[in-house]
């Protein structure tokens, strides 16, 4: 059930049965020569909506504007400062708390959103917050390894491109060479989108891909990723609602 497609009476009635809500988190940023600017938001929102269909959970509109500073040297990227993003997130949570929501499940599609949400988990001791990036689910991660081995990389990944190809659009008129292959140490050091300043980042990764061979991600793969992410997300959301332990223990990022 989508919040934006619901009436207030329907939301009031929902709150009589559940205090949980799913909020998709994405970005508006370049995703390489064949990846869509909205990739992170499109993936997160599609998966969240389907988890909502399968669980009966209410799904809020995606939060697509987020920190993406490292991509600002590529046209089309829109970036919020961390503090702005945190303020927006807090005011969204506060509004929903005011109506009685207590379980906030952030279905994430963008690495740089993880750290700010961890801060929110520390701040809001009285409610339950979990953030899950769709690629973190074990079954999804296995599929990424199986299909792409060392070419998943960090940005404009074949798995996210596969999902947008399956559900939205395939850009196929641009022939891509292999991206620079990153070693494990690099990936670890830059996890959560801890990349360099915009001009340096573009100089280092001129076509916008960061170690990711985007073109490996076929529409067929995308359907498989979508299904596995939705089925893992369904179980994870239901488990989250049942878990009555403190907020801090939900920081399963
Ligand atoms: Ni992305």
mmCIF file of N, CA, C and O in Angstrom, residues 24-106:
data_model
loop_
_atom_site.group_PDB
_atom_site.id
_atom_site.type_symbol
_atom_site.label_atom_id
_atom_site.label_comp_id
_atom_site.label_asym_id
_atom_site.label_seq_id
_atom_site.Cartn_x
_atom_site.Cartn_y
_atom_site.Cartn_z
ATOM 1 N N UNK A 24 11.742 4.153 1.047
ATOM 2 C CA UNK A 24 12.863 3.929 0.129
ATOM 3 C C UNK A 24 13.809 5.136 0.127
ATOM 4 O O UNK A 24 13.363 6.285 0.134
ATOM 5 N N UNK A 25 15.110 4.842 0.089
ATOM 6 C CA UNK A 25 16.122 5.900 0.038
ATOM 7 C C UNK A 25 16.960 5.735 -1.227
ATOM 8 O O UNK A 25 17.442 4.631 -1.503
ATOM 9 N N UNK A 26 17.158 6.824 -1.958
ATOM 10 C CA UNK A 26 17.945 6.719 -3.186
ATOM 11 C C UNK A 26 18.890 7.887 -3.346
ATOM 12 O O UNK A 26 19.423 8.431 -2.367
ATOM 13 N N UNK A 27 19.121 8.269 -4.597
ATOM 14 C CA UNK A 27 19.960 9.421 -4.903
ATOM 15 C C UNK A 27 19.562 9.933 -6.279
ATOM 16 O O UNK A 27 18.786 9.283 -6.991
ATOM 17 N N UNK A 28 20.074 11.107 -6.600
ATOM 18 C CA UNK A 28 19.955 11.648 -7.962
ATOM 19 C C UNK A 28 21.385 11.915 -8.401
ATOM 20 O O UNK A 28 21.964 12.962 -8.071
ATOM 21 N N UNK A 29 21.979 10.954 -9.072
ATOM 22 C CA UNK A 29 23.402 11.108 -9.417
ATOM 23 C C UNK A 29 23.762 10.275 -10.634
ATOM 24 O O UNK A 29 23.111 9.278 -10.946
ATOM 25 N N UNK A 30 24.845 10.694 -11.276
ATOM 26 C CA UNK A 30 25.316 9.957 -12.457
ATOM 27 C C UNK A 30 25.602 8.504 -12.110
ATOM 28 O O UNK A 30 26.049 8.193 -10.999
ATOM 29 N N UNK A 31 25.331 7.633 -13.065
ATOM 30 C CA UNK A 31 25.642 6.207 -12.901
ATOM 31 C C UNK A 31 26.368 5.668 -14.131
ATOM 32 O O UNK A 31 26.026 4.612 -14.668
ATOM 33 N N UNK A 32 27.365 6.440 -14.574
ATOM 34 C CA UNK A 32 28.137 5.985 -15.733
ATOM 35 C C UNK A 32 27.394 6.210 -17.040
ATOM 36 O O UNK A 32 26.247 6.663 -17.050
ATOM 37 N N UNK A 33 28.040 5.889 -18.158
ATOM 38 C CA UNK A 33 27.494 6.222 -19.478
ATOM 39 C C UNK A 33 26.194 5.501 -19.834
ATOM 40 O O UNK A 33 25.448 5.975 -20.678
ATOM 41 N N UNK A 34 25.917 4.348 -19.217
ATOM 42 C CA UNK A 34 24.682 3.639 -19.570
ATOM 43 C C UNK A 34 23.730 3.503 -18.385
ATOM 44 O O UNK A 34 22.682 2.871 -18.498
ATOM 45 N N UNK A 35 24.104 4.080 -17.239
ATOM 46 C CA UNK A 35 23.258 3.993 -16.041
ATOM 47 C C UNK A 35 22.403 5.244 -15.901
ATOM 48 O O UNK A 35 22.832 6.348 -16.230
ATOM 49 N N UNK A 36 21.183 5.078 -15.436
ATOM 50 C CA UNK A 36 20.259 6.208 -15.321
ATOM 51 C C UNK A 36 20.574 7.033 -14.074
ATOM 52 O O UNK A 36 20.995 6.490 -13.049
ATOM 53 N N UNK A 37 20.339 8.334 -14.186
ATOM 54 C CA UNK A 37 20.607 9.231 -13.049
ATOM 55 C C UNK A 37 19.822 8.791 -11.807
ATOM 56 O O UNK A 37 20.296 8.883 -10.689
ATOM 57 N N UNK A 38 18.632 8.298 -12.026
ATOM 58 C CA UNK A 38 17.786 7.915 -10.879
ATOM 59 C C UNK A 38 17.964 6.471 -10.429
ATOM 60 O O UNK A 38 17.146 5.974 -9.644
ATOM 61 N N UNK A 39 19.010 5.809 -10.888
ATOM 62 C CA UNK A 39 19.172 4.371 -10.616
ATOM 63 C C UNK A 39 18.892 3.976 -9.164
ATOM 64 O O UNK A 39 18.101 3.061 -8.890
ATOM 65 N N UNK A 40 19.540 4.671 -8.226
ATOM 66 C CA UNK A 40 19.421 4.253 -6.811
ATOM 67 C C UNK A 40 17.984 4.390 -6.314
ATOM 68 O O UNK A 40 17.468 3.538 -5.591
ATOM 69 N N UNK A 41 17.344 5.492 -6.701
ATOM 70 C CA UNK A 41 15.970 5.731 -6.262
ATOM 71 C C UNK A 41 15.013 4.744 -6.937
ATOM 72 O O UNK A 41 14.116 4.199 -6.286
ATOM 73 N N UNK A 42 15.220 4.527 -8.239
ATOM 74 C CA UNK A 42 14.323 3.619 -8.972
ATOM 75 C C UNK A 42 14.400 2.203 -8.414
ATOM 76 O O UNK A 42 13.378 1.534 -8.236
ATOM 77 N N UNK A 43 15.620 1.749 -8.115
ATOM 78 C CA UNK A 43 15.782 0.395 -7.558
ATOM 79 C C UNK A 43 15.122 0.317 -6.181
ATOM 80 O O UNK A 43 14.322 -0.592 -5.909
ATOM 81 N N UNK A 44 15.454 1.274 -5.308
ATOM 82 C CA UNK A 44 14.941 1.204 -3.930
ATOM 83 C C UNK A 44 13.418 1.314 -3.908
ATOM 84 O O UNK A 44 12.732 0.577 -3.194
ATOM 85 N N UNK A 45 12.877 2.225 -4.711
ATOM 86 C CA UNK A 45 11.428 2.436 -4.671
ATOM 87 C C UNK A 45 10.675 1.227 -5.242
ATOM 88 O O UNK A 45 9.649 0.809 -4.697
ATOM 89 N N UNK A 46 11.195 0.644 -6.309
ATOM 90 C CA UNK A 46 10.521 -0.517 -6.899
ATOM 91 C C UNK A 46 10.522 -1.691 -5.937
ATOM 92 O O UNK A 46 9.499 -2.371 -5.766
ATOM 93 N N UNK A 47 11.665 -1.945 -5.319
ATOM 94 C CA UNK A 47 11.761 -3.073 -4.378
ATOM 95 C C UNK A 47 10.878 -2.799 -3.154
ATOM 96 O O UNK A 47 10.129 -3.672 -2.705
ATOM 97 N N UNK A 48 10.935 -1.572 -2.639
ATOM 98 C CA UNK A 48 10.116 -1.229 -1.453
ATOM 99 C C UNK A 48 8.626 -1.389 -1.759
ATOM 100 O O UNK A 48 7.874 -1.947 -0.955
ATOM 101 N N UNK A 49 8.196 -0.926 -2.918
ATOM 102 C CA UNK A 49 6.766 -1.041 -3.261
ATOM 103 C C UNK A 49 6.336 -2.501 -3.337
ATOM 104 O O UNK A 49 5.250 -2.861 -2.893
ATOM 105 N N UNK A 50 7.207 -3.337 -3.871
ATOM 106 C CA UNK A 50 6.848 -4.749 -3.988
ATOM 107 C C UNK A 50 6.863 -5.425 -2.600
ATOM 108 O O UNK A 50 6.016 -6.282 -2.322
ATOM 109 N N UNK A 51 7.796 -5.026 -1.737
ATOM 110 C CA UNK A 51 7.770 -5.564 -0.358
ATOM 111 C C UNK A 51 6.462 -5.135 0.307
ATOM 112 O O UNK A 51 5.819 -5.909 1.021
ATOM 113 N N UNK A 52 6.056 -3.906 0.032
ATOM 114 C CA UNK A 52 4.766 -3.429 0.557
ATOM 115 C C UNK A 52 3.612 -4.283 0.046
ATOM 116 O O UNK A 52 2.711 -4.654 0.799
ATOM 117 N N UNK A 53 3.630 -4.623 -1.236
ATOM 118 C CA UNK A 53 2.567 -5.471 -1.796
ATOM 119 C C UNK A 53 2.524 -6.824 -1.100
ATOM 120 O O UNK A 53 1.466 -7.387 -0.872
ATOM 121 N N UNK A 54 3.702 -7.348 -0.791
ATOM 122 C CA UNK A 54 3.761 -8.720 -0.247
ATOM 123 C C UNK A 54 3.519 -8.781 1.262
ATOM 124 O O UNK A 54 3.287 -9.867 1.796
ATOM 125 N N UNK A 55 3.637 -7.654 1.945
ATOM 126 C CA UNK A 55 3.492 -7.667 3.410
ATOM 127 C C UNK A 55 2.296 -6.853 3.888
ATOM 128 O O UNK A 55 1.936 -6.921 5.056
ATOM 129 N N UNK A 56 1.736 -6.051 2.991
ATOM 130 C CA UNK A 56 0.664 -5.141 3.410
ATOM 131 C C UNK A 56 1.205 -3.887 4.077
ATOM 132 O O UNK A 56 0.443 -3.065 4.591
ATOM 133 N N UNK A 57 2.530 -3.716 4.077
ATOM 134 C CA UNK A 57 3.122 -2.523 4.719
ATOM 135 C C UNK A 57 2.835 -1.269 3.900
ATOM 136 O O UNK A 57 2.733 -1.317 2.666
ATOM 137 N N UNK A 58 2.738 -0.174 4.610
ATOM 138 C CA UNK A 58 2.618 1.122 3.957
ATOM 139 C C UNK A 58 4.012 1.531 3.469
ATOM 140 O O UNK A 58 5.000 1.358 4.189
ATOM 141 N N UNK A 59 4.081 2.072 2.260
ATOM 142 C CA UNK A 59 5.365 2.503 1.708
ATOM 143 C C UNK A 59 5.301 3.996 1.401
ATOM 144 O O UNK A 59 4.431 4.450 0.655
ATOM 145 N N UNK A 60 6.214 4.742 2.008
ATOM 146 C CA UNK A 60 6.252 6.201 1.808
ATOM 147 C C UNK A 60 6.896 6.516 0.456
ATOM 148 O O UNK A 60 7.615 5.683 -0.099
ATOM 149 N N UNK A 61 6.666 7.737 -0.069
ATOM 150 C CA UNK A 61 7.380 8.135 -1.291
ATOM 151 C C UNK A 61 8.891 8.086 -1.043
ATOM 152 O O UNK A 61 9.349 8.320 0.068
ATOM 153 N N UNK A 62 9.642 7.769 -2.073
ATOM 154 C CA UNK A 62 11.101 7.672 -1.926
ATOM 155 C C UNK A 62 11.714 9.020 -1.576
ATOM 156 O O UNK A 62 11.237 10.067 -2.013
ATOM 157 N N UNK A 63 12.774 8.940 -0.783
ATOM 158 C CA UNK A 63 13.600 10.131 -0.544
ATOM 159 C C UNK A 63 14.756 10.016 -1.535
ATOM 160 O O UNK A 63 15.682 9.232 -1.347
ATOM 161 N N UNK A 64 14.627 10.794 -2.613
ATOM 162 C CA UNK A 64 15.593 10.669 -3.707
ATOM 163 C C UNK A 64 16.739 11.653 -3.611
ATOM 164 O O UNK A 64 17.818 11.414 -4.148
ATOM 165 N N UNK A 65 16.510 12.754 -2.929
ATOM 166 C CA UNK A 65 17.587 13.748 -2.802
ATOM 167 C C UNK A 65 18.420 13.400 -1.579
ATOM 168 O O UNK A 65 17.878 13.257 -0.473
ATOM 169 N N UNK A 66 19.734 13.301 -1.790
ATOM 170 C CA UNK A 66 20.601 12.812 -0.718
ATOM 171 C C UNK A 66 22.038 13.266 -0.992
ATOM 172 O O UNK A 66 22.305 13.877 -2.027
ATOM 173 N N UNK A 67 22.971 12.953 -0.109
ATOM 174 C CA UNK A 67 24.352 13.376 -0.350
ATOM 175 C C UNK A 67 24.998 12.580 -1.485
ATOM 176 O O UNK A 67 24.990 11.355 -1.464
ATOM 177 N N UNK A 68 25.517 13.286 -2.464
ATOM 178 C CA UNK A 68 26.186 12.629 -3.598
ATOM 179 C C UNK A 68 27.288 13.543 -4.107
ATOM 180 O O UNK A 68 27.537 13.651 -5.305
ATOM 181 N N UNK A 69 27.958 14.222 -3.162
ATOM 182 C CA UNK A 69 28.937 15.259 -3.504
ATOM 183 C C UNK A 69 30.028 14.789 -4.447
ATOM 184 O O UNK A 69 30.448 15.530 -5.336
ATOM 185 N N UNK A 70 30.474 13.540 -4.290
ATOM 186 C CA UNK A 70 31.609 13.075 -5.103
ATOM 187 C C UNK A 70 31.270 13.029 -6.588
ATOM 188 O O UNK A 70 32.160 13.016 -7.434
ATOM 189 N N UNK A 71 29.990 13.026 -6.917
ATOM 190 C CA UNK A 71 29.587 12.967 -8.324
ATOM 191 C C UNK A 71 29.215 14.325 -8.921
ATOM 192 O O UNK A 71 28.687 14.388 -10.036
ATOM 193 N N UNK A 72 29.489 15.395 -8.188
ATOM 194 C CA UNK A 72 29.048 16.713 -8.656
ATOM 195 C C UNK A 72 29.792 17.220 -9.893
ATOM 196 O O UNK A 72 29.377 18.196 -10.505
ATOM 197 N N UNK A 73 30.877 16.569 -10.309
ATOM 198 C CA UNK A 73 31.537 16.992 -11.552
ATOM 199 C C UNK A 73 30.880 16.340 -12.777
ATOM 200 O O UNK A 73 31.322 16.559 -13.904
ATOM 201 N N UNK A 74 29.842 15.541 -12.553
ATOM 202 C CA UNK A 74 29.105 14.925 -13.662
ATOM 203 C C UNK A 74 27.719 15.566 -13.752
ATOM 204 O O UNK A 74 27.002 15.617 -12.745
ATOM 205 N N UNK A 75 27.337 16.054 -14.942
ATOM 206 C CA UNK A 75 26.051 16.747 -15.044
ATOM 207 C C UNK A 75 24.856 15.849 -14.727
ATOM 208 O O UNK A 75 24.854 14.662 -15.052
ATOM 209 N N UNK A 76 23.869 16.458 -14.084
ATOM 210 C CA UNK A 76 22.657 15.727 -13.717
ATOM 211 C C UNK A 76 22.616 15.363 -12.249
ATOM 212 O O UNK A 76 21.540 15.152 -11.694
ATOM 213 N N UNK A 77 23.784 15.301 -11.608
ATOM 214 C CA UNK A 77 23.825 14.952 -10.185
ATOM 215 C C UNK A 77 23.278 16.106 -9.343
ATOM 216 O O UNK A 77 23.585 17.261 -9.595
ATOM 217 N N UNK A 78 22.453 15.764 -8.369
ATOM 218 C CA UNK A 78 21.957 16.747 -7.399
ATOM 219 C C UNK A 78 22.355 16.238 -6.026
ATOM 220 O O UNK A 78 22.072 15.090 -5.687
ATOM 221 N N UNK A 79 23.016 17.096 -5.244
ATOM 222 C CA UNK A 79 23.550 16.626 -3.959
ATOM 223 C C UNK A 79 23.108 17.500 -2.794
ATOM 224 O O UNK A 79 23.144 18.726 -2.883
ATOM 225 N N UNK A 80 22.678 16.857 -1.723
ATOM 226 C CA UNK A 80 22.397 17.581 -0.483
ATOM 227 C C UNK A 80 23.603 17.454 0.441
ATOM 228 O O UNK A 80 24.285 16.431 0.434
ATOM 229 N N UNK A 81 23.802 18.484 1.253
ATOM 230 C CA UNK A 81 24.819 18.358 2.309
ATOM 231 C C UNK A 81 24.316 17.332 3.318
ATOM 232 O O UNK A 81 23.102 17.190 3.511
ATOM 233 N N UNK A 82 25.253 16.673 4.001
ATOM 234 C CA UNK A 82 24.851 15.691 5.020
ATOM 235 C C UNK A 82 23.889 16.287 6.037
ATOM 236 O O UNK A 82 22.913 15.662 6.425
ATOM 237 N N UNK A 83 24.181 17.509 6.471
ATOM 238 C CA UNK A 83 23.337 18.107 7.526
ATOM 239 C C UNK A 83 21.926 18.396 7.001
ATOM 240 O O UNK A 83 20.941 18.253 7.727
ATOM 241 N N UNK A 84 21.823 18.781 5.721
ATOM 242 C CA UNK A 84 20.495 19.019 5.142
ATOM 243 C C UNK A 84 19.717 17.712 5.062
ATOM 244 O O UNK A 84 18.539 17.636 5.418
ATOM 245 N N UNK A 85 20.415 16.685 4.607
ATOM 246 C CA UNK A 85 19.784 15.366 4.478
ATOM 247 C C UNK A 85 19.283 14.883 5.848
ATOM 248 O O UNK A 85 18.146 14.409 5.979
ATOM 249 N N UNK A 86 20.127 15.074 6.866
ATOM 250 C CA UNK A 86 19.721 14.643 8.212
ATOM 251 C C UNK A 86 18.504 15.416 8.695
ATOM 252 O O UNK A 86 17.586 14.854 9.305
ATOM 253 N N UNK A 87 18.481 16.720 8.400
ATOM 254 C CA UNK A 87 17.322 17.529 8.815
ATOM 255 C C UNK A 87 16.049 17.050 8.125
ATOM 256 O O UNK A 87 14.989 16.935 8.740
ATOM 257 N N UNK A 88 16.162 16.790 6.835
ATOM 258 C CA UNK A 88 14.989 16.299 6.087
ATOM 259 C C UNK A 88 14.517 14.979 6.681
ATOM 260 O O UNK A 88 13.325 14.773 6.945
ATOM 261 N N UNK A 89 15.466 14.093 6.920
ATOM 262 C CA UNK A 89 15.118 12.768 7.458
ATOM 263 C C UNK A 89 14.449 12.903 8.831
ATOM 264 O O UNK A 89 13.465 12.222 9.129
ATOM 265 N N UNK A 90 15.011 13.775 9.659
ATOM 266 C CA UNK A 90 14.441 13.949 11.003
ATOM 267 C C UNK A 90 13.014 14.474 10.929
ATOM 268 O O UNK A 90 12.139 14.027 11.666
ATOM 269 N N UNK A 91 12.792 15.418 10.033
ATOM 270 C CA UNK A 91 11.446 16.009 9.970
ATOM 271 C C UNK A 91 10.429 15.020 9.389
ATOM 272 O O UNK A 91 9.258 15.029 9.758
ATOM 273 N N UNK A 92 10.898 14.172 8.512
ATOM 274 C CA UNK A 92 10.010 13.111 7.989
ATOM 275 C C UNK A 92 9.684 12.125 9.114
ATOM 276 O O UNK A 92 8.520 11.773 9.342
ATOM 277 N N UNK A 93 10.702 11.708 9.851
ATOM 278 C CA UNK A 93 10.467 10.760 10.958
ATOM 279 C C UNK A 93 9.562 11.409 12.008
ATOM 280 O O UNK A 93 8.595 10.797 12.481
ATOM 281 N N UNK A 94 9.868 12.660 12.361
ATOM 282 C CA UNK A 94 9.057 13.342 13.386
ATOM 283 C C UNK A 94 7.583 13.419 12.959
ATOM 284 O O UNK A 94 6.680 13.237 13.771
ATOM 285 N N UNK A 95 7.352 13.708 11.692
ATOM 286 C CA UNK A 95 5.963 13.792 11.215
ATOM 287 C C UNK A 95 5.260 12.452 11.377
ATOM 288 O O UNK A 95 4.121 12.379 11.839
ATOM 289 N N UNK A 96 5.958 11.399 10.995
ATOM 290 C CA UNK A 96 5.340 10.071 11.055
ATOM 291 C C UNK A 96 5.166 9.592 12.493
ATOM 292 O O UNK A 96 4.167 8.946 12.826
ATOM 293 N N UNK A 97 6.122 9.930 13.363
ATOM 294 C CA UNK A 97 6.000 9.585 14.785
ATOM 295 C C UNK A 97 4.762 10.262 15.357
ATOM 296 O O UNK A 97 3.997 9.686 16.134
ATOM 297 N N UNK A 98 4.540 11.492 14.944
ATOM 298 C CA UNK A 98 3.387 12.268 15.412
ATOM 299 C C UNK A 98 2.080 11.523 15.115
ATOM 300 O O UNK A 98 1.124 11.572 15.883
ATOM 301 N N UNK A 99 2.039 10.780 14.020
ATOM 302 C CA UNK A 99 0.814 10.043 13.666
ATOM 303 C C UNK A 99 0.743 8.650 14.289
ATOM 304 O O UNK A 99 -0.273 7.978 14.170
ATOM 305 N N UNK A 100 1.848 8.225 14.910
ATOM 306 C CA UNK A 100 1.816 6.924 15.582
ATOM 307 C C UNK A 100 2.725 5.857 14.991
ATOM 308 O O UNK A 100 2.747 4.729 15.476
ATOM 309 N N UNK A 101 3.474 6.184 13.951
ATOM 310 C CA UNK A 101 4.413 5.183 13.398
ATOM 311 C C UNK A 101 5.599 5.016 14.347
ATOM 312 O O UNK A 101 6.095 5.990 14.924
ATOM 313 N N UNK A 102 6.050 3.765 14.513
ATOM 314 C CA UNK A 102 7.173 3.490 15.417
ATOM 315 C C UNK A 102 8.259 2.633 14.765
ATOM 316 O O UNK A 102 9.393 2.627 15.213
ATOM 317 N N UNK A 103 7.916 1.861 13.742
ATOM 318 C CA UNK A 103 8.910 1.011 13.068
ATOM 319 C C UNK A 103 9.222 1.585 11.686
ATOM 320 O O UNK A 103 8.361 1.583 10.799
ATOM 321 N N UNK A 104 10.451 2.050 11.527
ATOM 322 C CA UNK A 104 10.868 2.684 10.277
ATOM 323 C C UNK A 104 11.878 1.785 9.572
ATOM 324 O O UNK A 104 12.975 1.550 10.080
ATOM 325 N N UNK A 105 11.479 1.317 8.419
ATOM 326 C CA UNK A 105 12.340 0.406 7.664
ATOM 327 C C UNK A 105 12.802 1.133 6.402
ATOM 328 O O UNK A 105 12.026 1.367 5.485
ATOM 329 N N UNK A 106 14.076 1.510 6.404
ATOM 330 C CA UNK A 106 14.618 2.228 5.251
ATOM 331 C C UNK A 106 15.208 1.226 4.266
ATOM 332 O O UNK A 106 16.182 0.541 4.575
#
